[in-house]
mmCIF file of N, CA and C in Angstrom:
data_model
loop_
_atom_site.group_PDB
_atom_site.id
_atom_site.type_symbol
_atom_site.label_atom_id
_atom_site.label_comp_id
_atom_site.label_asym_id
_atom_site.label_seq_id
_atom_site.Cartn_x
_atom_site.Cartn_y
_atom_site.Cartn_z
ATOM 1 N N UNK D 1 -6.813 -9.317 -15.122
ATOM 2 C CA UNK D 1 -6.663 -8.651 -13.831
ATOM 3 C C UNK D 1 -7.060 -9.593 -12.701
ATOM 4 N N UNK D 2 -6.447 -9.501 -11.618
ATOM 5 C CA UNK D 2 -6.752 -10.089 -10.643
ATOM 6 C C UNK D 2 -7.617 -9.936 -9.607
ATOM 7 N N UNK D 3 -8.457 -10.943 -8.965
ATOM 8 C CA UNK D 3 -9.536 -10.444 -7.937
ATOM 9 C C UNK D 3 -8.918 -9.974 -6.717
ATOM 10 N N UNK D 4 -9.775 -8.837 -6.470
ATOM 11 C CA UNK D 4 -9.661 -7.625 -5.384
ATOM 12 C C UNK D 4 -9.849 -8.350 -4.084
ATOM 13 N N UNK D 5 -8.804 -8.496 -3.050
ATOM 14 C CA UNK D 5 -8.981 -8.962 -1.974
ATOM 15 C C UNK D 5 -10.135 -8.438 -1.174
ATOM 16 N N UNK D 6 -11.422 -8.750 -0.948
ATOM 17 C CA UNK D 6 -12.441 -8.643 -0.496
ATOM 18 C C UNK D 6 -12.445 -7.910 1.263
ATOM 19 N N UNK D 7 -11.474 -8.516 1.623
ATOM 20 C CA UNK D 7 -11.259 -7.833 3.029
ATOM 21 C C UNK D 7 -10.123 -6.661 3.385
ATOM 22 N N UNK D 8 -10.212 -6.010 1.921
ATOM 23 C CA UNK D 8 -9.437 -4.707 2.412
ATOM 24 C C UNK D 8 -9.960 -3.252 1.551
ATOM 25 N N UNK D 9 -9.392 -2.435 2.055
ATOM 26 C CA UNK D 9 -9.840 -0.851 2.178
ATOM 27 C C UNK D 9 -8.823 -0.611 1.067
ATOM 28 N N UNK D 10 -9.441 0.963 0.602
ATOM 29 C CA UNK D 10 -8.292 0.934 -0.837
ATOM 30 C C UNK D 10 -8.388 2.557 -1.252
ATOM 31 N N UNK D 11 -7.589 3.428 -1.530
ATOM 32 C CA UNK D 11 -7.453 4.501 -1.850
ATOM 33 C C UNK D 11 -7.413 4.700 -2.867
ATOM 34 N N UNK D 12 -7.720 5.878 -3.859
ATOM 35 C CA UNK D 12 -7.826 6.618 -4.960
ATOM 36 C C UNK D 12 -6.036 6.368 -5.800
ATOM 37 N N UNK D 13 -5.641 6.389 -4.336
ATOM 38 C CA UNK D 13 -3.601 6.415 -5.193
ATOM 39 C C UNK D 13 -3.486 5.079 -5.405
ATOM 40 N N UNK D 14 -4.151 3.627 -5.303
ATOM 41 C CA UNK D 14 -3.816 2.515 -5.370
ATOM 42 C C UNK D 14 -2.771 1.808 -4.255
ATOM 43 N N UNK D 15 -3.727 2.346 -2.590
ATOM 44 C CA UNK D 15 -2.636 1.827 -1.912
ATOM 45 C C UNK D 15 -3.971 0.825 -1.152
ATOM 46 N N UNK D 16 -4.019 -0.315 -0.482
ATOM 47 C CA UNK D 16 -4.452 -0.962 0.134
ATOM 48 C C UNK D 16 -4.462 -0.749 1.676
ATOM 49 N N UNK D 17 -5.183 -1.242 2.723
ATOM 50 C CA UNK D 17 -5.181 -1.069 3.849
ATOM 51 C C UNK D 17 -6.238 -2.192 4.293
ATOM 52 N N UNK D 18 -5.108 -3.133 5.244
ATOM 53 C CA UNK D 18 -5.591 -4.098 5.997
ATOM 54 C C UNK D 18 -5.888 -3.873 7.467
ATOM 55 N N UNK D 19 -6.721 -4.017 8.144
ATOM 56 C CA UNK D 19 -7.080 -3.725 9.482
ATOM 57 C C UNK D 19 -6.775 -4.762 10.506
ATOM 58 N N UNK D 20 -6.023 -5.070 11.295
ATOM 59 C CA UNK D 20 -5.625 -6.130 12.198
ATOM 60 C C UNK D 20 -6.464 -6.259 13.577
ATOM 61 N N UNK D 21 -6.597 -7.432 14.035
ATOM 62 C CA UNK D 21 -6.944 -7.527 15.151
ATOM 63 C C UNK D 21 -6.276 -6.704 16.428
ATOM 64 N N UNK D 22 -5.246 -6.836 16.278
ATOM 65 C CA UNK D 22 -4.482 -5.369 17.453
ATOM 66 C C UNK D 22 -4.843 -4.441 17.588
ATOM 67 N N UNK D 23 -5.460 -3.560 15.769
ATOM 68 C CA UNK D 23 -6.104 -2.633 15.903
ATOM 69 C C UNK D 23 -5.368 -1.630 14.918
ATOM 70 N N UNK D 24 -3.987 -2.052 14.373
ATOM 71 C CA UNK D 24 -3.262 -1.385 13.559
ATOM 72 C C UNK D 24 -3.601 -2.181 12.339
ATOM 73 N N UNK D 25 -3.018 -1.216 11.380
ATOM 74 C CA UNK D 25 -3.497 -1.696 9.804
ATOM 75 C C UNK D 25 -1.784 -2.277 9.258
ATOM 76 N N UNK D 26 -2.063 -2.849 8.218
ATOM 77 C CA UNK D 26 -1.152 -3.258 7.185
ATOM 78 C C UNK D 26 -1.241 -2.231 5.851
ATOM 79 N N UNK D 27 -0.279 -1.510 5.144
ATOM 80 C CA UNK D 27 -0.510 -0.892 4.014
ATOM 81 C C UNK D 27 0.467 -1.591 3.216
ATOM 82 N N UNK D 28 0.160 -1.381 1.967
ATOM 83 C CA UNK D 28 0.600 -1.970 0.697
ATOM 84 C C UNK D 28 0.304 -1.003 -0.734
ATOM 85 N N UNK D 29 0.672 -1.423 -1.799
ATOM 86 C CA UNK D 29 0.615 -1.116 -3.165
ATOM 87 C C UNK D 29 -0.371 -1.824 -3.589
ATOM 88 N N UNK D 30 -1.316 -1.891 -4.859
ATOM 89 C CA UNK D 30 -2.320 -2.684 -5.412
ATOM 90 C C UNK D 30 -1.638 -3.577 -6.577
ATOM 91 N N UNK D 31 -2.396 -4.358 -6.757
ATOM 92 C CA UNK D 31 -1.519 -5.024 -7.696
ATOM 93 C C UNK D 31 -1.503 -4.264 -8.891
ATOM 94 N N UNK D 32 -2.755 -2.955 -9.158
ATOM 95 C CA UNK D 32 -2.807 -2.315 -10.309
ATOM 96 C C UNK D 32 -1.608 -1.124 -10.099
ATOM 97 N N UNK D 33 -1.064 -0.830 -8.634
ATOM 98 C CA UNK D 33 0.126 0.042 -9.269
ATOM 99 C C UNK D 33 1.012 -0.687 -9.264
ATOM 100 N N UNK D 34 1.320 -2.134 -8.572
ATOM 101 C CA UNK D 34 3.242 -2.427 -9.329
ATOM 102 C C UNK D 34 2.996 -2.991 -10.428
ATOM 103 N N UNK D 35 2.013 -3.331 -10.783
ATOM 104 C CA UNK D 35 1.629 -3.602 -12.514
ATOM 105 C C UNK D 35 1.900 -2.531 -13.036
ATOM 106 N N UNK D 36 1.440 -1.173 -12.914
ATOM 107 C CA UNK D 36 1.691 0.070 -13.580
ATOM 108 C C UNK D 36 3.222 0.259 -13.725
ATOM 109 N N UNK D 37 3.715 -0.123 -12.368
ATOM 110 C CA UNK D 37 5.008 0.262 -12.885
ATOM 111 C C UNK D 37 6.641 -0.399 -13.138
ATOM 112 N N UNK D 38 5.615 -1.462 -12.823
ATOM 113 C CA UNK D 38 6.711 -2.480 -13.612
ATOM 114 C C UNK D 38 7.678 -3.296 -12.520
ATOM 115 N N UNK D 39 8.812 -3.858 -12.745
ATOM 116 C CA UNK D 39 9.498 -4.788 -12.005
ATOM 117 C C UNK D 39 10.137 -3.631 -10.933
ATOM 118 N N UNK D 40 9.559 -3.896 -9.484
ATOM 119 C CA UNK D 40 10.487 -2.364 -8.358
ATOM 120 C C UNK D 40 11.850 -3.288 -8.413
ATOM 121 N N UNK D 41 12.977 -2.393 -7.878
ATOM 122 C CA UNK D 41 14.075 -1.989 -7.681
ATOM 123 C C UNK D 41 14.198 -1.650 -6.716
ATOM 124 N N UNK D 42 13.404 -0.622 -5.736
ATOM 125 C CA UNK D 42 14.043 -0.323 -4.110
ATOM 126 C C UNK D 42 12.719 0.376 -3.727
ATOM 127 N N UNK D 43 12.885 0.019 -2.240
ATOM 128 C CA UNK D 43 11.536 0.742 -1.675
ATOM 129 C C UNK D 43 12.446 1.515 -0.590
ATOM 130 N N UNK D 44 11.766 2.776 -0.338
ATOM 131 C CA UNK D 44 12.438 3.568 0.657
ATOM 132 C C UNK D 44 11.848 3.359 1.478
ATOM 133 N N UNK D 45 11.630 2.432 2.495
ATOM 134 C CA UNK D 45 10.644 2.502 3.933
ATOM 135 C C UNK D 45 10.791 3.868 5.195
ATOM 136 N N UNK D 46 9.650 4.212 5.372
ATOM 137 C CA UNK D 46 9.932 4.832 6.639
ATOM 138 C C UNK D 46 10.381 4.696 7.599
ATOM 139 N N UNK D 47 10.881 5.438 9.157
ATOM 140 C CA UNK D 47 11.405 5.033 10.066
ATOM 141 C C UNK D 47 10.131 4.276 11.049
ATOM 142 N N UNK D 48 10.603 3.398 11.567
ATOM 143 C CA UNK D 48 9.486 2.935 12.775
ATOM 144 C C UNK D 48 9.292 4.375 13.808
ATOM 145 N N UNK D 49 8.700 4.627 14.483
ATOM 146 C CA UNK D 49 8.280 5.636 15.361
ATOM 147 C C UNK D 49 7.996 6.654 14.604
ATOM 148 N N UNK D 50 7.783 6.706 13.441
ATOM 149 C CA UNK D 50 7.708 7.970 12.237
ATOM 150 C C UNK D 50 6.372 8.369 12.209
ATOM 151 N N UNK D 51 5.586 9.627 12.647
ATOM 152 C CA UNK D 51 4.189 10.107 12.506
ATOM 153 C C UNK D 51 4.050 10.536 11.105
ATOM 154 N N UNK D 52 2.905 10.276 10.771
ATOM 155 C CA UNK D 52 2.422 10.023 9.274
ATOM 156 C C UNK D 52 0.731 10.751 9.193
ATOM 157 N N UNK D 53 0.814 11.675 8.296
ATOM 158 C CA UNK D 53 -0.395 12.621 8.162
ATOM 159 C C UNK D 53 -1.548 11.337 6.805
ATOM 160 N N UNK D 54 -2.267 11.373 7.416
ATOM 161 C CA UNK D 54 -3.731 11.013 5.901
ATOM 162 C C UNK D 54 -3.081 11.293 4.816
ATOM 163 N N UNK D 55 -2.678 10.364 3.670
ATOM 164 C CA UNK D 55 -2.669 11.489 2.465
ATOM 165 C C UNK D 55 -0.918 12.096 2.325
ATOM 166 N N UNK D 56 -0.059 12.149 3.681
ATOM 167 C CA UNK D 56 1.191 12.641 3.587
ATOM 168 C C UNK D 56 2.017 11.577 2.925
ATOM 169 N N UNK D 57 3.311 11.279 3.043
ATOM 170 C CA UNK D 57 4.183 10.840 2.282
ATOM 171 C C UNK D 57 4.427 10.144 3.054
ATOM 172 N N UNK D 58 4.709 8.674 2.718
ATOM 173 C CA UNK D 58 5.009 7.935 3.502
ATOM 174 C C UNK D 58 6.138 6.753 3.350
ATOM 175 N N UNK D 59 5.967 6.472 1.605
ATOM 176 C CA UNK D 59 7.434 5.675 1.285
ATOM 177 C C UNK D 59 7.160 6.119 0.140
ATOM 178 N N UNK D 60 8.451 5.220 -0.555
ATOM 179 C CA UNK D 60 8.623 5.532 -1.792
ATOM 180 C C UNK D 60 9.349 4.349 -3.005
ATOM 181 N N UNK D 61 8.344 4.109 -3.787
ATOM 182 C CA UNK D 61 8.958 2.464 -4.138
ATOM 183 C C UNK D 61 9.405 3.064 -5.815
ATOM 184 N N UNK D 62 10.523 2.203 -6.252
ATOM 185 C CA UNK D 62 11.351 2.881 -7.602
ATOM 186 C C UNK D 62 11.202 1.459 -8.465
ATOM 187 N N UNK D 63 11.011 1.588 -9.449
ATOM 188 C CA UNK D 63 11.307 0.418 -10.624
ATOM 189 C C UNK D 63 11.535 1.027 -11.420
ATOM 190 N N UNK D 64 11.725 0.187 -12.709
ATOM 191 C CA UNK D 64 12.931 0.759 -13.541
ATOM 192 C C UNK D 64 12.519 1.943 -14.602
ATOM 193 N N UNK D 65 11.099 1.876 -14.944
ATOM 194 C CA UNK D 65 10.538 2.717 -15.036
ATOM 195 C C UNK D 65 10.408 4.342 -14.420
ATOM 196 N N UNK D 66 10.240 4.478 -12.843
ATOM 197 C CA UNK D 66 9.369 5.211 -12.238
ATOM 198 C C UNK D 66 9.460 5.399 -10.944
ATOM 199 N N UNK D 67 9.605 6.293 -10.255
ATOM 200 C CA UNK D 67 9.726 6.252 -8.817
ATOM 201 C C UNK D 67 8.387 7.242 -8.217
ATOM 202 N N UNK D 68 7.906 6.268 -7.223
ATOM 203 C CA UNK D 68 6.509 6.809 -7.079
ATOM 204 C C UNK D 68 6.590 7.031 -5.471
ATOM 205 N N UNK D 69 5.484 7.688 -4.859
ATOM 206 C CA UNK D 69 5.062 8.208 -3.550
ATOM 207 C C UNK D 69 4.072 7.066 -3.609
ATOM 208 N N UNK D 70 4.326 6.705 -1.928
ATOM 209 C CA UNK D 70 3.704 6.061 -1.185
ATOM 210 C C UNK D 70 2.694 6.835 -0.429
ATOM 211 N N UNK D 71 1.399 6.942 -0.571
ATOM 212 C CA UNK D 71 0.403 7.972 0.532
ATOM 213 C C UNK D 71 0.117 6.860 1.788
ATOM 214 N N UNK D 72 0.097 7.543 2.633
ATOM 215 C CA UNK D 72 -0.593 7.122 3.938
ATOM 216 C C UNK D 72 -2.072 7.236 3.604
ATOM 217 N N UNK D 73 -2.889 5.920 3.804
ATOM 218 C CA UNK D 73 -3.951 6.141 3.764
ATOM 219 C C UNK D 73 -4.544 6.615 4.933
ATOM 220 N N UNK D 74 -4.127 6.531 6.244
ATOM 221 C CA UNK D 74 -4.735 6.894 7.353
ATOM 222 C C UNK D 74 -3.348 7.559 8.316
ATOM 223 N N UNK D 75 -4.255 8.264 8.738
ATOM 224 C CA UNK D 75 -2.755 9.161 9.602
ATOM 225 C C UNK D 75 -2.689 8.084 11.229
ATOM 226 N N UNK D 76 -1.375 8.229 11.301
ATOM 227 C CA UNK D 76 -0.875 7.344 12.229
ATOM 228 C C UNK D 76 0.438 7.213 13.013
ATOM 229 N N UNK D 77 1.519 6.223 13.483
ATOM 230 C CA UNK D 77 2.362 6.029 13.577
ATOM 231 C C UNK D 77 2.932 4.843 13.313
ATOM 232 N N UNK D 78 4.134 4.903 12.331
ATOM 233 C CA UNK D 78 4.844 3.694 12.011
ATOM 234 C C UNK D 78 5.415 2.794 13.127
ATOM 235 N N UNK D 79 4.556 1.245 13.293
ATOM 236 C CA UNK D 79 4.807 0.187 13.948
ATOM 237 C C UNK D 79 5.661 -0.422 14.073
ATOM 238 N N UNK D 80 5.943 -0.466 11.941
ATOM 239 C CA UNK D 80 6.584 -2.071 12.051
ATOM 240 C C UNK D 80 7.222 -1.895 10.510
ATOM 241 N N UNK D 81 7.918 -1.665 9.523
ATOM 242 C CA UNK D 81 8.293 -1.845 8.491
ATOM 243 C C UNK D 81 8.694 -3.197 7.599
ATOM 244 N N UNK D 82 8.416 -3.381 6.158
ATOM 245 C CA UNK D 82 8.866 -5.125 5.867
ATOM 246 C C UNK D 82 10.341 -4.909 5.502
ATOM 247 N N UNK D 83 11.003 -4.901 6.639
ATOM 248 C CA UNK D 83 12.802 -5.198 6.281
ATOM 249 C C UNK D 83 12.685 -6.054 4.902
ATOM 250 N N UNK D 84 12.119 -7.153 4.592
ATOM 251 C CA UNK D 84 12.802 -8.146 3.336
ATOM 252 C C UNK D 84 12.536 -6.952 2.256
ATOM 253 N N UNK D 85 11.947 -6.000 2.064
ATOM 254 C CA UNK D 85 11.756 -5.237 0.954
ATOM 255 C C UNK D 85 12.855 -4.767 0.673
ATOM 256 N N UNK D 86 14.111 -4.691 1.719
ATOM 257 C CA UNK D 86 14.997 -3.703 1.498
ATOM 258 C C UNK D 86 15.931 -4.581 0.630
ATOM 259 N N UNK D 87 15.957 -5.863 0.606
ATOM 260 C CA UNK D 87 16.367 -7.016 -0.154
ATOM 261 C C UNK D 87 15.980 -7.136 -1.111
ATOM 262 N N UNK D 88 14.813 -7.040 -1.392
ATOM 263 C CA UNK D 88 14.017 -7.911 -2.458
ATOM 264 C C UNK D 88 12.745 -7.127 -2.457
ATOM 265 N N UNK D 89 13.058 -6.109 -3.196
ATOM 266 C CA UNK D 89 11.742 -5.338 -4.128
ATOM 267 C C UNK D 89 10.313 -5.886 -4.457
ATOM 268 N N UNK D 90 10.960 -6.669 -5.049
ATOM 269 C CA UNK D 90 9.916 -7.706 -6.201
ATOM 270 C C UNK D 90 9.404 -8.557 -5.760
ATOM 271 N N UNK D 91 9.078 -8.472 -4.418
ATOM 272 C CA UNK D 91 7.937 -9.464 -3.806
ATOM 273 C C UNK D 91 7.154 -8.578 -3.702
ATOM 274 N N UNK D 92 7.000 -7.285 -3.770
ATOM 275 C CA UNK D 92 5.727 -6.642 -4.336
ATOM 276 C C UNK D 92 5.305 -6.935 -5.357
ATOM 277 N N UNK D 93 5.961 -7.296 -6.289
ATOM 278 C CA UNK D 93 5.651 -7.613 -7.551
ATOM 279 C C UNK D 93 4.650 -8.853 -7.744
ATOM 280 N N UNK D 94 5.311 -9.879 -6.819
ATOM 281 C CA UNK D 94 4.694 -11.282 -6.748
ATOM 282 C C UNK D 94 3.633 -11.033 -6.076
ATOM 283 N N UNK D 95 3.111 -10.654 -4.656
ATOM 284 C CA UNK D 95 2.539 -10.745 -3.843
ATOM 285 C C UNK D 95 1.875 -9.830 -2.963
ATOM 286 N N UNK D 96 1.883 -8.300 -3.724
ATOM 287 C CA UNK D 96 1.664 -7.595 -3.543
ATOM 288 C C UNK D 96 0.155 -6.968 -1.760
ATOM 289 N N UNK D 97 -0.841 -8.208 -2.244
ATOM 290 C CA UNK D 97 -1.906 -7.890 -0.742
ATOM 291 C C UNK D 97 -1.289 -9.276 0.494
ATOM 292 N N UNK D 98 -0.180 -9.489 0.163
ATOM 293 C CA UNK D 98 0.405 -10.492 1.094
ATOM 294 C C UNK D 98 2.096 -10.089 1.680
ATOM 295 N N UNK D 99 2.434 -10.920 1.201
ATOM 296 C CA UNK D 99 4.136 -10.798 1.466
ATOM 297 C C UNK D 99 4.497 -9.345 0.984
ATOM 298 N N UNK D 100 4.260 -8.748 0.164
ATOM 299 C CA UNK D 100 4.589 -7.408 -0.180
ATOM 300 C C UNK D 100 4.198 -6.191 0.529
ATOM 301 N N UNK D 101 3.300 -6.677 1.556
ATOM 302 C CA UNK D 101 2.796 -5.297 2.127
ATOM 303 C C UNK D 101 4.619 -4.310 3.130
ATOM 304 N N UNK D 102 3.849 -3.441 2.935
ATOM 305 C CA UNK D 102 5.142 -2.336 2.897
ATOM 306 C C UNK D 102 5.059 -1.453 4.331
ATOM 307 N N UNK D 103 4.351 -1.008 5.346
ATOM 308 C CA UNK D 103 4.540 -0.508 6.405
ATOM 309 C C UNK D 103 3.200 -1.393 7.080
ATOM 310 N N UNK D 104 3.304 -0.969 8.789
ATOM 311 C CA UNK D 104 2.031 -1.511 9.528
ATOM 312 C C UNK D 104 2.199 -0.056 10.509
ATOM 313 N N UNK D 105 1.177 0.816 10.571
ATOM 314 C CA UNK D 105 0.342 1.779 11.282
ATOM 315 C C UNK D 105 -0.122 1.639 12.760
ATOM 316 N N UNK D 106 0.070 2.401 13.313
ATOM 317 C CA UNK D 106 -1.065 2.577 14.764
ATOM 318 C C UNK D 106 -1.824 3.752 14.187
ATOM 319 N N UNK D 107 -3.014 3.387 13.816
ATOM 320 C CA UNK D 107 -3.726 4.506 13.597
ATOM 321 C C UNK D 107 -4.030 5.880 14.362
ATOM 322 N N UNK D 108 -4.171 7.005 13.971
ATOM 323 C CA UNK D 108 -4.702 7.961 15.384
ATOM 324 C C UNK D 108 -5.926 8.542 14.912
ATOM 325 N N UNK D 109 -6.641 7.874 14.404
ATOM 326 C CA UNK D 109 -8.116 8.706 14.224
ATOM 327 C C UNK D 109 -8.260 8.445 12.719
ATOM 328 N N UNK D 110 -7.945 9.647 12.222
ATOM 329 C CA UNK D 110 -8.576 9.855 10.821
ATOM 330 C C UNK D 110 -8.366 8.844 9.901
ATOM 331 N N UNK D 111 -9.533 8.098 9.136
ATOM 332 C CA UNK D 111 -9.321 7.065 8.523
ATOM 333 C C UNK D 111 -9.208 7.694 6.959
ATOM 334 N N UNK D 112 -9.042 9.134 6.725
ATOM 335 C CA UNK D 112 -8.976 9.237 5.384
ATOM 336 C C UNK D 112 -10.232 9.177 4.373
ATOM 337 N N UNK D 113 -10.619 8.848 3.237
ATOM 338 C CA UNK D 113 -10.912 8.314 2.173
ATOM 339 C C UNK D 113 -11.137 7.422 1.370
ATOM 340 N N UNK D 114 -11.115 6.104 2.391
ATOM 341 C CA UNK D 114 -10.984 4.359 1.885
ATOM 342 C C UNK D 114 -11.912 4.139 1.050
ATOM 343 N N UNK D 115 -11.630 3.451 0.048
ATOM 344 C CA UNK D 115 -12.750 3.401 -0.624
ATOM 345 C C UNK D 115 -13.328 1.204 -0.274
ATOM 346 N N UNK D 116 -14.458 0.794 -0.475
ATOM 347 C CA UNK D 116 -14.789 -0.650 -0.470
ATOM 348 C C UNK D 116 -14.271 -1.053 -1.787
ATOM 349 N N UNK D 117 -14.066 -2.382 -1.606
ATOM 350 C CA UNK D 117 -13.360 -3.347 -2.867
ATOM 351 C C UNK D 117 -14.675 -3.322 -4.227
ATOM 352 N N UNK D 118 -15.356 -2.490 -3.924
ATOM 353 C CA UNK D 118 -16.458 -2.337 -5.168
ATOM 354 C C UNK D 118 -16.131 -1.213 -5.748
ATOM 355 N N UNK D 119 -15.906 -0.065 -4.579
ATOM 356 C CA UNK D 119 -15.360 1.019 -5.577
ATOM 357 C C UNK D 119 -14.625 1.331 -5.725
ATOM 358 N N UNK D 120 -13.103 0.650 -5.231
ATOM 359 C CA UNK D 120 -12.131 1.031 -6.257
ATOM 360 C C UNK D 120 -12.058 -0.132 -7.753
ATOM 361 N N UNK D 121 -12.952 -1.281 -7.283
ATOM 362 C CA UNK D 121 -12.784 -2.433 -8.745
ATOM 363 C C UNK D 121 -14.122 -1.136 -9.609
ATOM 364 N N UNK D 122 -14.987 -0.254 -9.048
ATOM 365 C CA UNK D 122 -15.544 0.848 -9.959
ATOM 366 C C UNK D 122 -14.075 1.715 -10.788
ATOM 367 N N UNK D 123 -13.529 1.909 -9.644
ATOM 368 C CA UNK D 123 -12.448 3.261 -10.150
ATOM 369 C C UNK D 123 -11.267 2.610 -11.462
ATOM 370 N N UNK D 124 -11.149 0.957 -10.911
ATOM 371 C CA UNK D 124 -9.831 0.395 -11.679
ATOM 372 C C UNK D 124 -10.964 0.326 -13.417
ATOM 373 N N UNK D 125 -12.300 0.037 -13.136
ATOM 374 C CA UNK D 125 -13.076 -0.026 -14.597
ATOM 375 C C UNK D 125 -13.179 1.227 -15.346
ATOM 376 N N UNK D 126 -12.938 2.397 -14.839
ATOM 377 C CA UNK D 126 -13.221 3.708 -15.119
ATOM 378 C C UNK D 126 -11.860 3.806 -15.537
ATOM 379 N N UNK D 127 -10.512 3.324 -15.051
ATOM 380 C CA UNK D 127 -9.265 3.954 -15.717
ATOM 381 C C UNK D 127 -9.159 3.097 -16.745
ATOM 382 N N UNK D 128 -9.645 2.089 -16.920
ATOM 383 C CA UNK D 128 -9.511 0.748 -17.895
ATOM 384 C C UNK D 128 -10.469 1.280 -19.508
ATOM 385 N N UNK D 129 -11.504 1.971 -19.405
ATOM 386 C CA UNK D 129 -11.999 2.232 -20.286
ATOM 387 C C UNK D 129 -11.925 3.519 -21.219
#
């Protein structure tokens, strides 16, 4: 398994959340869910200007396996979407807390449920055993 990027926030569903100097976040997949689910195939991105509840639905990424929900970790409004995803899936695959990240947020308050890079590398040891 790979080490947990130290400077990001992380939810119970295995989604990541980077915090930017602007003040909006970066969200992504962990490397433990496109590992879970194998080589993606298509991500459904949201619309830019799209309001997004804590916890609501927010994309939706498919591999060949499995088509899964994307949670919003923090309620907000969609900034900025990664167009190359709509190309090329599988740079989630590769690069998942980098090139793969999948929407960018204007936050409006509620930060949700984040957990620190200790306790979800607690939560990833607890599903591991």
């Amino acid at each position: 398994m790979s080490e947990l990027p130290g400077d990001l926030q992380y939810t119970n569903d295995h989604e990541w959340v980077r915090r930017e100097e602007d003040g909006n976040v970066t969200i992504g997949i962990t490397d433990h869910a496109q590992s879970a689910l194998g080589d993606l195939v298509y991500v459904e991105l949201p619309e830019v200007g799209q309001d997004v509840e804590s916890g609501g639905d927010m994309a939706v990424v498919e591999s060949v396996k499995a088509a899964s929900d994307v949670y919003a970790p923090v309620a907000g409004t969609v900034v900025e979407v990664n167009e190359a995803l709509s190309d090329d899936p599988e740079v989630i695959n590769g690069d998942p807390y980098g090139e793969g990240w999948i929407v960018k947020l204007q936050p409006s308050g509620d930060d949700g449920d984040l957990l620190s890079p200790e306790a979800y590398q607690a939560l990833l040891d607890e599903l591991d055993s």
